[in-house]
Amino acid sequence: MSSTPTADVRESGQPRSSSWVGTAVCAVVLALGTLVTGYVVLTAYMVEPDGPWDRQAVTNSSVAAGVGLVFSGVMALLTWLFIKAKWLRKWWYAIPTALAIAALLRLTVLAPEI
């Protein structure tokens, strides 16, 4: 055996307290973003035209779905940033993805007709 000490660098199994704070802050930010985006997408689904003359309802539904899609994109970028910083796990991508799919469906296949 060699008498020279070797540097054995190992990370401890316990996360640092600063990572817990970062995780909590990121989770709260994304939860608030989910609530706002979910409300906007839900609003897009709740708007239905009253009749063949109600183009304003169709426009409102499309605008709400478009805003929901943009909010989902912003949430996806924030999620990517938080995952790169190792504050969150990859399953957080599912939330903005689901909201984006719902918004896209409302803009295309499930769009209100007059």
Coordinates of C-alpha atoms in Angstrom, one line a residue:
M1 CA 0.0 0.0 0.0
S2 CA 1.0 3.5 -0.8
S3 CA 1.4 5.9 2.0
T4 CA 0.4 8.9 -0.1
P5 CA -3.0 10.2 0.8
T6 CA -5.5 10.2 -2.0
A7 CA -8.2 12.8 -2.4
D8 CA -11.4 11.0 -2.0
V9 CA -14.0 13.5 -2.9
R10 CA -17.6 12.3 -2.4
E11 CA -20.8 14.2 -2.2
S12 CA -22.8 13.6 0.9
G13 CA -26.1 11.9 0.5
Q14 CA -27.9 14.8 2.2
P15 CA -28.8 17.8 0.2
R16 CA -27.7 21.2 1.4
S17 CA -30.2 23.5 3.0
S18 CA -29.8 26.0 0.2
S19 CA -31.0 23.4 -2.3
W20 CA -34.2 22.9 -0.3
V21 CA -34.9 26.6 -0.4
G22 CA -34.2 26.7 -4.1
T23 CA -36.5 23.7 -4.7
A24 CA -39.3 25.3 -2.6
V25 CA -39.0 28.7 -4.4
C26 CA -39.0 27.0 -7.8
A27 CA -42.0 24.8 -6.9
V28 CA -44.0 27.8 -5.7
V29 CA -43.2 29.8 -8.8
L30 CA -44.2 27.0 -11.1
A31 CA -47.4 26.3 -9.0
L32 CA -48.5 29.9 -9.3
G33 CA -47.7 29.8 -13.1
T34 CA -49.8 26.6 -13.3
L35 CA -52.7 28.2 -11.6
V36 CA -52.7 31.2 -13.9
T37 CA -52.1 29.2 -17.0
G38 CA -54.7 26.7 -16.1
Y39 CA -57.3 29.5 -15.4
V40 CA -56.6 31.0 -18.8
V41 CA -56.9 27.7 -20.6
L42 CA -60.0 26.8 -18.7
T43 CA -61.5 30.2 -19.7
A44 CA -60.8 29.3 -23.3
Y45 CA -62.8 26.1 -22.9
M46 CA -65.7 27.8 -21.1
V47 CA -66.4 30.4 -23.8
E48 CA -69.0 29.2 -26.2
P49 CA -70.8 31.2 -28.9
D50 CA -74.5 32.0 -28.3
G51 CA -75.3 31.6 -31.9
P52 CA -74.1 32.0 -35.5
W53 CA -73.7 35.8 -35.0
D54 CA -71.4 35.5 -31.9
R55 CA -68.0 35.9 -33.5
Q56 CA -66.7 37.7 -30.4
A57 CA -67.0 34.5 -28.3
V58 CA -64.9 32.6 -30.9
T59 CA -62.3 35.4 -30.9
N60 CA -62.2 35.5 -27.1
S61 CA -61.8 31.7 -26.9
S62 CA -58.9 31.8 -29.5
V63 CA -57.2 34.7 -27.6
A64 CA -57.5 32.9 -24.3
A65 CA -56.1 29.7 -25.8
G66 CA -53.2 31.6 -27.4
V67 CA -52.4 33.4 -24.2
G68 CA -52.5 30.0 -22.4
L69 CA -50.1 28.6 -25.0
V70 CA -47.7 31.5 -24.5
F71 CA -47.9 31.1 -20.7
S72 CA -47.2 27.3 -21.1
G73 CA -44.1 28.2 -23.2
V74 CA -42.8 30.5 -20.5
M75 CA -43.5 27.9 -17.9
A76 CA -41.6 25.3 -20.0
L77 CA -38.6 27.7 -20.2
L78 CA -38.7 28.3 -16.4
T79 CA -39.0 24.6 -15.8
W80 CA -36.0 23.9 -18.1
L81 CA -34.0 26.6 -16.2
F82 CA -34.9 25.1 -12.8
I83 CA -34.1 21.6 -13.9
K84 CA -30.7 22.7 -15.3
A85 CA -30.0 24.3 -11.9
K86 CA -30.9 20.9 -10.3
W87 CA -33.5 22.4 -8.1
L88 CA -36.4 20.3 -9.7
R89 CA -36.8 17.0 -11.3
K90 CA -37.7 16.2 -14.9
W91 CA -41.3 15.2 -14.2
W92 CA -42.1 18.9 -13.8
Y93 CA -42.0 19.1 -17.6
A94 CA -45.4 17.3 -17.7
I95 CA -47.3 20.3 -16.3
P96 CA -46.5 22.9 -19.0
T97 CA -46.7 20.1 -21.6
A98 CA -50.2 19.1 -20.6
L99 CA -51.4 22.8 -20.5
A100 CA -49.8 23.5 -23.9
I101 CA -51.6 20.4 -25.4
A102 CA -54.9 21.6 -23.9
A103 CA -54.4 25.1 -25.4
L104 CA -53.4 23.7 -28.8
L105 CA -56.5 21.5 -28.9
R106 CA -58.7 24.4 -28.2
L107 CA -57.1 26.4 -30.9
T108 CA -57.4 23.6 -33.5
V109 CA -59.6 20.5 -33.1
L110 CA -61.8 21.7 -30.3
A111 CA -62.2 25.3 -31.5
P112 CA -65.8 26.7 -31.1
E113 CA -67.7 26.9 -34.3
I114 CA -70.3 29.4 -35.4

